[in-house]
Coordinates of C-alpha atoms and ligand atoms in Angstrom, one line a residue:
M1 CA -5.5 -4.5 -16.0
K2 CA -8.4 -6.2 -16.7
I3 CA -8.9 -9.9 -15.0
S4 CA -11.8 -12.0 -16.2
R5 CA -13.3 -15.1 -15.9
S6 CA -13.5 -16.8 -19.5
T7 CA -13.6 -20.6 -20.7
A8 CA -12.7 -19.6 -24.1
T9 CA -8.9 -19.1 -23.7
S10 CA -7.6 -21.3 -26.2
N11 CA -7.0 -17.5 -28.4
A12 CA -4.8 -17.0 -25.1
Q13 CA -1.4 -16.0 -26.5
A14 CA 0.2 -17.5 -23.2
M15 CA -1.2 -20.1 -20.8
L16 CA -0.1 -20.8 -17.1
L17 CA -1.2 -24.2 -16.1
A18 CA -0.9 -24.7 -12.5
C19 CA -1.4 -28.1 -10.9
T20 CA 0.0 -30.1 -7.6
A21 CA 0.6 -33.1 -9.5
P22 CA 2.0 -33.3 -13.4
T23 CA -1.1 -36.0 -14.0
Q24 CA -3.5 -33.5 -13.6
L25 CA -2.1 -31.8 -16.5
K26 CA -3.2 -34.9 -18.8
A27 CA -6.7 -33.3 -19.6
L28 CA -4.8 -30.1 -21.1
L29 CA -1.9 -31.5 -22.7
T30 CA -1.2 -33.4 -25.8
P31 CA 0.9 -36.6 -25.1
A32 CA 4.2 -35.4 -27.2
Q33 CA 3.6 -32.2 -24.4
L34 CA 3.5 -34.5 -21.4
A35 CA 6.1 -36.4 -22.8
E36 CA 8.4 -33.5 -22.7
L37 CA 6.9 -32.3 -19.2
K38 CA 7.8 -35.5 -18.0
V39 CA 11.3 -35.6 -19.3
R40 CA 12.1 -31.8 -17.9
N41 CA 10.3 -33.1 -14.5
K42 CA 12.9 -35.6 -14.2
Q43 CA 15.3 -33.1 -14.3
G44 CA 14.0 -31.7 -10.9
E45 CA 12.2 -28.9 -12.7
S46 CA 8.8 -27.9 -11.5
Q47 CA 8.4 -24.8 -13.9
V48 CA 8.3 -25.7 -17.4
E49 CA 7.9 -23.9 -20.3
L50 CA 6.8 -25.5 -23.6
Y51 CA 5.9 -24.2 -27.0
Q52 CA 3.8 -25.7 -29.0
N53 CA 1.6 -24.4 -32.0
G54 CA 2.4 -20.7 -31.6
Q55 CA 1.3 -20.7 -27.9
H56 CA 3.5 -20.5 -24.9
L57 CA 2.4 -22.9 -22.3
L58 CA 3.9 -22.5 -18.8
C59 CA 3.2 -25.3 -16.5
M60 CA 3.8 -25.3 -13.0
V61 CA 3.8 -27.7 -10.7
L62 CA 3.0 -25.8 -7.5
P63 CA 2.7 -27.1 -3.5
K64 CA 0.0 -27.9 -2.1
G65 CA -0.3 -26.6 1.6
N66 CA -2.6 -23.8 2.7
D67 CA -0.2 -21.9 5.1
A68 CA 1.0 -18.2 4.7
A69 CA 4.5 -19.4 3.2
T70 CA 2.7 -21.9 0.4
L71 CA 0.3 -18.9 -0.7
E72 CA 3.6 -16.4 -0.9
K73 CA 5.3 -19.2 -2.9
L74 CA 2.5 -19.5 -5.5
R75 CA 2.4 -15.6 -6.0
A76 CA 6.3 -15.7 -6.8
A77 CA 5.6 -18.6 -9.0
S78 CA 3.0 -17.2 -11.0
S79 CA 4.6 -13.4 -10.9
K80 CA 7.9 -15.4 -12.7
A81 CA 5.5 -16.7 -15.4
I82 CA 4.2 -13.7 -16.0
Q83 CA 7.5 -11.8 -16.3
R84 CA 8.1 -14.9 -18.7
C85 CA 5.1 -14.1 -20.4
Q86 CA 5.8 -10.0 -21.0
E87 CA 9.4 -10.9 -22.3
L88 CA 7.4 -13.3 -24.8
R89 CA 5.6 -9.8 -25.4
A90 CA 2.3 -11.6 -25.0
K91 CA -0.9 -9.7 -25.2
E92 CA -2.6 -12.0 -22.7
V93 CA -2.7 -14.9 -20.6
G94 CA -4.8 -17.3 -19.7
I95 CA -4.4 -19.2 -16.5
H96 CA -6.0 -22.6 -15.9
S97 CA -5.6 -24.1 -12.2
S98 CA -6.4 -27.1 -11.2
L99 CA -5.1 -26.5 -7.6
G100 CA -8.8 -27.0 -6.3
R101 CA -8.9 -24.5 -3.4
E102 CA -9.6 -20.6 -3.4
G103 CA -6.9 -19.7 -1.5
L104 CA -4.4 -21.0 -3.3
D105 CA -6.2 -20.0 -6.5
H106 CA -6.2 -16.3 -5.4
A107 CA -3.0 -16.5 -4.4
L108 CA -1.9 -17.5 -7.9
I109 CA -3.6 -15.1 -9.8
E110 CA -2.9 -12.4 -7.2
G111 CA 0.9 -13.0 -8.1
A112 CA 0.1 -12.7 -11.7
A113 CA -1.9 -9.5 -11.5
L114 CA 0.7 -8.3 -9.2
A115 CA 3.9 -8.8 -11.3
N116 CA 1.7 -7.3 -14.4
Y117 CA 2.9 -3.9 -13.7
R118 CA 4.9 -1.2 -15.4
F119 CA 5.0 2.5 -14.6
N120 CA 5.8 3.4 -18.3
R121 CA 3.6 6.9 -18.4
H122 CA 6.6 8.9 -19.2
L123 CA 8.2 6.9 -21.6
S124 CA 7.9 7.8 -25.2
K125 CA 9.2 4.4 -26.2
P126 CA 8.5 1.9 -23.6
K127 CA 10.7 -0.9 -23.6
D128 CA 8.0 -3.7 -22.9
A129 CA 4.3 -3.3 -21.6
P130 CA 1.9 -5.3 -19.1
L131 CA -0.3 -7.5 -20.2
A132 CA -3.5 -6.2 -21.4
R133 CA -5.4 -9.1 -20.1
I134 CA -5.5 -11.9 -17.8
K135 CA -7.8 -14.8 -18.4
V136 CA -9.1 -17.1 -15.8
A137 CA -10.0 -20.2 -17.6
A138 CA -10.2 -22.9 -14.6
S139 CA -9.8 -21.9 -11.3
S140 CA -12.1 -22.8 -8.0
L141 CA -12.9 -19.3 -7.8
S142 CA -16.5 -17.7 -8.5
A143 CA -16.9 -15.0 -11.3
N144 CA -17.6 -12.7 -8.4
A145 CA -14.6 -13.5 -6.1
I146 CA -12.2 -12.9 -9.5
K147 CA -14.2 -9.7 -9.6
Q148 CA -13.4 -8.6 -5.9
L149 CA -9.5 -9.7 -6.8
G150 CA -9.3 -7.4 -9.8
A151 CA -10.7 -4.3 -7.8
L152 CA -8.3 -5.3 -5.2
M153 CA -5.3 -5.2 -8.0
D154 CA -6.5 -2.0 -9.2
A155 CA -6.4 -0.4 -5.9
V156 CA -2.5 -1.6 -5.7
H157 CA -2.0 -0.5 -9.1
L158 CA -3.4 2.8 -8.1
A159 CA -1.1 3.2 -5.0
R160 CA 1.9 2.4 -7.0
D161 CA 1.4 4.8 -9.8
L162 CA 0.6 7.5 -7.0
V163 CA 3.8 6.9 -5.1
N164 CA 5.8 6.5 -8.8
E165 CA 4.5 9.9 -10.3
P166 CA 7.2 12.7 -9.5
L167 CA 6.2 16.0 -7.5
N168 CA 6.2 17.7 -10.6
H169 CA 3.2 15.5 -11.5
L170 CA 1.5 14.9 -8.5
N171 CA 1.6 17.9 -6.2
A172 CA -0.7 18.2 -3.2
K173 CA -3.7 19.3 -5.2
E174 CA -2.9 17.0 -8.0
L175 CA -3.1 14.3 -5.1
A176 CA -6.4 15.4 -3.9
S177 CA -7.7 15.2 -7.4
A178 CA -6.5 11.4 -7.7
A179 CA -8.3 11.0 -4.7
K180 CA -11.2 12.6 -6.2
M181 CA -11.0 10.4 -9.3
A182 CA -10.8 7.1 -7.3
G183 CA -14.0 8.2 -5.4
K184 CA -16.0 8.7 -8.4
E185 CA -14.7 5.3 -9.9
A186 CA -15.3 3.0 -7.0
G187 CA -18.0 5.3 -5.6
F188 CA -17.0 6.8 -2.4
K189 CA -17.4 10.4 -1.0
V190 CA -14.3 12.6 -1.5
E191 CA -14.4 16.4 0.0
V192 CA -10.9 18.5 -0.3
F193 CA -10.4 21.2 2.0
N194 CA -8.2 24.0 0.4
K195 CA -5.2 26.2 2.1
Q196 CA -8.1 29.0 3.1
K197 CA -10.4 26.3 4.7
I198 CA -7.3 24.7 6.5
A199 CA -6.0 27.8 7.7
A200 CA -9.3 28.6 9.2
L201 CA -9.6 25.6 10.7
K202 CA -6.2 26.3 12.5
M203 CA -4.2 23.1 11.0
G204 CA -1.1 24.4 12.3
G205 CA 1.3 21.1 11.7
L206 CA 0.0 21.0 7.9
L207 CA 0.1 24.9 7.7
A208 CA 3.4 25.1 9.3
V209 CA 5.1 22.4 7.0
N210 CA 3.5 24.2 3.8
Q211 CA 5.5 27.5 4.5
G212 CA 8.2 26.6 2.5
S213 CA 6.2 25.9 -0.5
L214 CA 4.6 27.5 -3.4
D215 CA 2.3 25.0 -3.9
P216 CA -0.9 25.4 -1.4
P217 CA -1.9 22.0 1.0
T218 CA -4.5 19.8 0.8
F219 CA -6.3 17.8 3.2
T220 CA -8.5 15.4 1.7
I221 CA -11.6 13.5 3.0
M222 CA -12.9 10.1 2.1
E223 CA -15.7 8.3 3.1
W224 CA -17.4 5.1 2.9
K225 CA -20.7 4.5 4.5
P226 CA -22.8 1.7 2.9
K227 CA -26.3 1.4 4.3
S228 CA -25.4 -2.1 5.2
A229 CA -22.4 -1.2 7.3
V230 CA -22.0 -3.5 10.3
N231 CA -20.3 -1.0 12.5
S232 CA -21.9 1.6 14.2
S233 CA -18.6 4.3 14.4
P234 CA -16.0 4.1 11.9
M235 CA -12.6 3.3 11.7
V236 CA -10.4 6.1 10.6
L237 CA -7.3 5.6 7.9
V238 CA -4.8 8.3 8.0
G239 CA -2.3 8.4 5.5
K240 CA 1.0 11.0 5.3
G241 CA 0.9 13.0 1.9
I242 CA 3.8 14.6 2.1
V243 CA 4.2 14.6 -1.7
Y244 CA 8.2 15.4 -1.6
D245 CA 10.4 15.5 1.6
T246 CA 13.5 18.1 1.0
G247 CA 13.8 18.0 4.9
G248 CA 12.8 21.4 4.7
L249 CA 15.6 23.7 6.3
S250 CA 16.8 20.7 8.1
L251 CA 17.6 19.7 4.8
K252 CA 18.2 16.2 3.7
P253 CA 22.3 15.7 2.5
T254 CA 22.3 14.9 -1.3
P255 CA 23.1 12.9 -3.2
N256 CA 21.3 10.0 -2.0
S257 CA 18.5 10.7 0.8
M258 CA 16.3 12.9 -1.2
D259 CA 16.0 11.2 -5.0
Q260 CA 13.5 8.7 -3.6
M261 CA 11.6 11.5 -1.5
K262 CA 8.5 11.4 -4.0
C263 CA 7.4 8.4 -2.1
D264 CA 6.8 10.1 1.2
M265 CA 2.7 10.0 0.3
G266 CA 2.8 6.3 0.4
G267 CA 1.0 6.0 3.4
A268 CA -1.4 8.4 1.4
A269 CA -1.2 6.2 -1.3
A270 CA -2.1 3.4 0.7
V271 CA -5.3 4.5 2.4
I272 CA -6.7 5.9 -0.9
G273 CA -6.0 2.4 -2.6
A274 CA -7.6 0.7 0.3
M275 CA -11.1 3.2 -0.2
Y276 CA -11.1 2.6 -3.7
A277 CA -10.8 -1.6 -2.8
V278 CA -13.4 -1.4 -0.2
A279 CA -15.8 0.8 -1.8
A280 CA -15.4 -1.1 -5.1
Q281 CA -15.7 -4.7 -3.5
N282 CA -19.1 -2.9 -1.6
L283 CA -18.0 -4.0 1.5
P284 CA -20.4 -3.4 4.7
V285 CA -18.1 -0.9 6.7
H286 CA -18.1 2.5 7.6
L287 CA -15.0 3.5 6.8
V288 CA -13.5 7.2 6.9
A289 CA -9.9 8.2 5.4
L290 CA -7.8 11.5 5.6
V291 CA -4.9 12.6 3.9
P292 CA -3.0 15.8 5.1
A293 CA -1.2 16.8 2.0
T294 CA 1.9 19.3 1.1
D295 CA 5.3 19.3 0.1
N296 CA 8.4 20.0 2.7
R297 CA 10.6 23.0 1.2
P298 CA 13.0 25.2 2.9
G299 CA 11.7 28.0 0.6
G300 CA 10.7 31.5 1.2
N301 CA 8.9 31.9 4.6
A302 CA 9.8 28.0 5.6
Y303 CA 9.3 26.9 9.2
A304 CA 12.7 26.9 11.1
P305 CA 14.1 24.8 13.6
G306 CA 13.2 26.3 17.3
D307 CA 9.8 27.6 15.8
V308 CA 6.8 26.8 17.9
I309 CA 3.7 25.9 16.5
T310 CA 0.1 25.4 18.0
M311 CA -1.3 22.4 16.4
Y312 CA -5.2 21.6 15.0
D313 CA -5.9 20.6 18.6
G314 CA -4.5 23.4 20.4
Q315 CA -1.5 21.5 21.8
T316 CA 1.7 23.6 21.0
V317 CA 5.1 22.1 19.3
E318 CA 8.8 23.2 19.4
V319 CA 10.0 22.1 16.1
L320 CA 13.6 21.1 16.5
N321 CA 13.7 19.5 12.8
T322 CA 11.8 20.2 9.9
D323 CA 12.8 16.7 8.7
A324 CA 10.4 15.7 11.1
E325 CA 7.5 16.9 9.0
G326 CA 5.4 13.7 8.8
R327 CA 4.3 13.6 12.4
L328 CA 3.1 17.2 12.4
V329 CA 0.9 16.9 9.4
M330 CA -0.2 13.8 10.7
A331 CA -1.4 15.2 14.1
D332 CA -3.3 17.3 12.6
A333 CA -5.3 14.5 10.8
I334 CA -5.1 12.4 13.8
S335 CA -6.6 14.7 16.0
Y336 CA -9.6 15.9 13.2
A337 CA -10.6 12.4 13.4
E338 CA -11.5 12.7 16.7
K339 CA -15.1 14.7 14.8
Y340 CA -16.1 11.0 13.7
Q341 CA -15.8 9.4 17.0
P342 CA -13.7 6.6 15.9
E343 CA -13.9 3.0 16.9
L344 CA -10.2 2.8 15.7
I345 CA -7.6 5.1 14.4
V346 CA -5.0 3.4 11.7
D347 CA -2.0 5.6 10.3
L348 CA 0.1 4.5 7.5
A349 CA 3.3 6.8 7.1
T350 CA 7.0 6.5 5.4
L351 CA 7.5 8.3 8.8
T352 CA 11.2 7.2 9.8
G353 CA 14.3 6.3 8.5
S354 CA 14.7 4.4 11.5
A355 CA 12.0 2.3 11.3
A356 CA 13.8 1.2 7.7
H357 CA 17.0 0.5 9.3
A358 CA 15.5 -1.7 12.1
I359 CA 13.7 -4.1 9.7
G360 CA 14.4 -3.2 6.1
T361 CA 12.2 -3.8 3.3
K362 CA 10.9 -7.1 4.3
G363 CA 8.2 -6.0 6.4
S364 CA 6.5 -2.6 8.1
V365 CA 6.8 -1.4 11.5
I366 CA 3.6 -1.4 13.5
M367 CA 2.7 -0.1 17.3
G368 CA 0.1 1.3 18.8
S369 CA -2.2 2.2 21.9
A370 CA -5.0 -0.2 20.6
D371 CA -6.0 -3.4 22.4
Q372 CA -3.5 -6.2 21.4
K373 CA -5.9 -8.3 20.0
V374 CA -6.2 -5.4 17.1
L375 CA -2.5 -5.6 16.4
N376 CA -2.6 -9.3 16.4
T377 CA -5.2 -9.3 13.8
F378 CA -3.3 -6.8 11.6
Q379 CA -0.1 -9.2 12.0
K380 CA -1.7 -12.5 11.1
C381 CA -3.4 -11.0 7.9
G382 CA -0.2 -9.3 7.1
E383 CA 1.2 -12.9 7.4
Q384 CA -1.4 -14.3 4.8
V385 CA -1.2 -11.5 2.4
H386 CA 2.7 -11.2 2.6
E387 CA 2.8 -7.4 3.8
R388 CA 4.1 -8.6 7.0
V389 CA 4.2 -6.4 10.0
A390 CA 6.7 -6.6 13.0
Q391 CA 5.5 -4.6 16.4
F392 CA 7.8 -2.4 18.3
P393 CA 7.1 -1.5 21.8
F394 CA 5.1 1.5 22.8
W395 CA 6.5 1.8 26.7
E396 CA 5.5 4.9 28.0
E397 CA 9.1 6.0 28.9
Y398 CA 9.6 6.8 24.9
D399 CA 6.8 9.2 25.8
E400 CA 8.9 11.4 27.9
E401 CA 11.3 11.9 25.5
L402 CA 9.4 14.5 23.4
D403 CA 8.9 16.6 26.7
S404 CA 9.9 20.0 25.7
P405 CA 10.4 23.1 28.3
I406 CA 9.1 25.9 26.2
A407 CA 6.3 24.0 24.5
D408 CA 3.7 21.2 25.2
M409 CA 6.1 18.5 23.3
K410 CA 9.3 18.8 20.7
N411 CA 8.9 17.0 17.4
I412 CA 11.8 14.7 18.0
G413 CA 13.0 12.4 20.3
G414 CA 16.1 11.4 21.6
T415 CA 19.2 9.7 19.4
T416 CA 17.6 6.4 19.8
G417 CA 14.4 4.5 19.2
G418 CA 13.1 7.3 16.5
A419 CA 10.4 4.8 15.0
I420 CA 9.3 4.4 18.3
T421 CA 9.0 8.2 19.7
A422 CA 7.4 9.1 15.9
G423 CA 4.9 7.0 16.9
K424 CA 4.6 8.5 20.6
F425 CA 4.5 11.7 18.9
L426 CA 1.3 10.7 16.9
N427 CA -0.3 8.9 19.9
R428 CA -0.1 12.1 21.7
F429 CA -2.8 13.4 19.4
T430 CA -5.8 10.8 20.0
K431 CA -7.4 9.1 23.2
R432 CA -9.1 6.6 20.7
P433 CA -7.5 3.4 20.3
H434 CA -4.9 3.8 17.8
V435 CA -2.5 1.8 15.6
H436 CA 0.2 3.3 13.8
I437 CA 2.3 1.6 10.7
D438 CA 5.5 3.2 9.8
I439 CA 6.0 1.9 6.1
A440 CA 9.3 3.9 5.3
G441 CA 10.9 0.7 4.5
T442 CA 8.3 -1.1 2.5
A443 CA 6.4 1.5 0.5
F444 CA 9.3 2.3 -1.9
L445 CA 11.9 -0.5 -3.3
D446 CA 15.5 0.1 -5.0
T447 CA 15.4 -3.3 -6.7
A448 CA 12.5 -5.7 -7.3
E449 CA 11.4 -8.2 -5.0
A450 CA 9.5 -11.2 -6.5
Y451 CA 6.2 -9.3 -7.4
R452 CA 6.9 -6.0 -6.0
P453 CA 8.5 -3.6 -8.4
K454 CA 11.1 -1.6 -8.5
G455 CA 9.5 1.8 -7.3
G456 CA 6.5 2.2 -5.6
T457 CA 4.9 -1.0 -4.3
G458 CA 1.7 -0.2 -3.0
V459 CA 2.3 -1.7 0.5
G460 CA -0.5 -1.0 2.6
V461 CA -3.3 -1.7 0.5
R462 CA -4.0 -5.5 0.7
L463 CA -3.1 -5.4 4.6
L464 CA -5.4 -2.9 5.4
V465 CA -8.3 -4.6 3.0
A466 CA -7.7 -8.2 4.4
T467 CA -7.7 -7.0 8.5
I468 CA -10.6 -4.6 7.8
K469 CA -12.5 -7.9 6.8
A470 CA -11.1 -10.0 9.5
H471 CA -11.4 -7.4 12.3
Y472 CA -15.1 -7.1 11.1
G473 CA -15.8 -10.5 10.2
I474 CA -17.0 -9.8 6.8
G475 CA -15.9 -11.1 3.3
Ligands
LIG1 N1 10.3 11.1 5.2 C1 11.3 10.9 5.9 C2 11.6 9.0 6.4 C3 11.8 8.5 5.4 C4 13.2 7.9 5.5 C5 10.7 7.6 4.8 C6 13.6 7.3 4.3 C7 11.1 7.0 3.2 C8 12.6 6.6 3.4 C9 10.9 11.5 7.2 O1 10.1 12.4 7.3 C10 12.2 11.7 8.2 O2 12.8 12.7 7.2 N2 12.4 11.6 9.4 C11 13.2 11.9 10.1 C12 12.8 12.4 11.3 C13 14.1 12.7 12.2 C14 14.9 14.1 11.5 C15 14.0 12.6 13.8 C16 14.4 10.5 9.7 O3 13.7 9.7 10.0 O4 15.6 10.7 9.7
LIG2 ZN1 11.4 14.2 6.3
LIG3 ZN1 9.1 12.9 5.2

C-alpha cells in the first residue's frame, strides 16, 4: 500500500477533509458545499459526505484533544471514511487535514491506512479491493514522517498477511522464507536454521513439538544492527511460530477450537513486522528477533503426554499436555537468546486460551520479570497506539505449580491462572529481564473492530515499535 505526500489531489477520486471546526473547511469547499455542510451539522452530524463534480468529499469535524482516547477516535473516524471510499470503489483518496498537530494527523492517516486492508489473495473474484493509494494533501507531517508511517503500516499489513495465510500456504519453511523476504526488503539480516541444525543444537522443545509433523521445523534469526545503535547489548524479541496448532495427541476438540489455529504464529508475525518497521525506519537500535516454527500435529511419531524431553538449555520437561506446545518452542528460543547477552527479552505468543478468556479481544496480557518501569513503558505505549496491555501478577507461588516429581518441571500448571503459569514456564528459561505478552485474544478477530479487520490484526507491531522508541528515547 502506498501513502504519499502530494499537493496535487484534485484528481483523487475521494477527498477526506478533517478539521476541528467547520469554518476551516471554508478554504476548501465551494459556498454551496459549505451551506450543505452547515445544514447537516445542525442535524448533529460530525461526519458529512458530499458529492460534487464526480468527486466524493468526506468531511469530518473531529475532536481537538491530544489524549489516547482522542487519537483512537481519529483512527476510528478515518477508518470509517475509508470503508465508505471502498464501498464507492474509489481507487485513491486524498487526505486534507487542518487538525494542525502531528500526533493527530498521524492517528488520522494511520486509521485510514489500517482500515485500507483486504486479504483477497485467494479470491478469484474479490468483492472489493483496498484503495491503491492514500495521498496526504495537507497535514502537519513532514515527508519523512509520512514515509516512516508508511513503513509502519506496511509492517502491520505484512503481519496480518502472515497470520491470515493458511497452513497449506504457510508452513514453517514458508514462514522462514517470508522473514527472509522481509529482511531483503527492509535491510535486516536473516538466518534460518533447518531441522538438521536444530537437531544438532538439541533444541528439544522445538523438536518434540515437530515430531508429529511431516514438515520440518525452522528456527529463524533476524538481526538489525546499525552503526548508530544507541544500545550496546540488544533487545531480543521472540515470537511463537506455531503455523498450525491441532493440539497434537491432546487434540483440540472440533468443530470450533481448531479452525482459527492458523493464527498460532501471530507472535512470529508481530516480531517479523516489528523488525521490518524498525529496519525500514532506520531506527538506531540493535535488535534481534527469534522465531521457532513448526506445526503441532498428532501424526506418526508425535510426542505424547507423559514424555520427558530435554530442552536446549539442558532442563527437562514432563509433557502432560501436547496442546501446551507454544511454551516448549518459545522456551528453546528464549534460552537461545542468551547468546546475545540481551538487556531485555520480549516474547509475544498466542500462548493461552486463559489470557483470551480473562480479558477478551480488547487488550493483550503482559507480565514478566523485567523492571516495572519497562512494563510501564509497554503499558503507556499500548494506550497511545491502542494496542493495550493489561498486567497480570507474576508472584513466585505460581511458579511452584510447575514442579514435577520426575522432571525439572511439567508443561502445565494447575486448573486456574493458566496465562500466568505459562508465563512462569517461559521465565524459567532466562535470568535476563523478561517481558511476556500473551496475544491469544488479540491476534485474530472473529468480527472486525473499527480498523481492525476480521482475521489477523497484526497486533504487536505498533506496540513493539512504539515501545522500542520510548525505551531507547529515539524517534
Ligand atoms: N494456541 C493455543 C492458545 C490459543 C487459544 C491461541 C485460543 C489462540 C486462541 C495454545 O497452544 C494452547 O492450546 N494452550 C492451551 C494450554 C493448556 C493445555 C495448558 C490452552 O490455553 O488451553
Ligand atoms: Zn496448543
Ligand atoms: Zn498453540
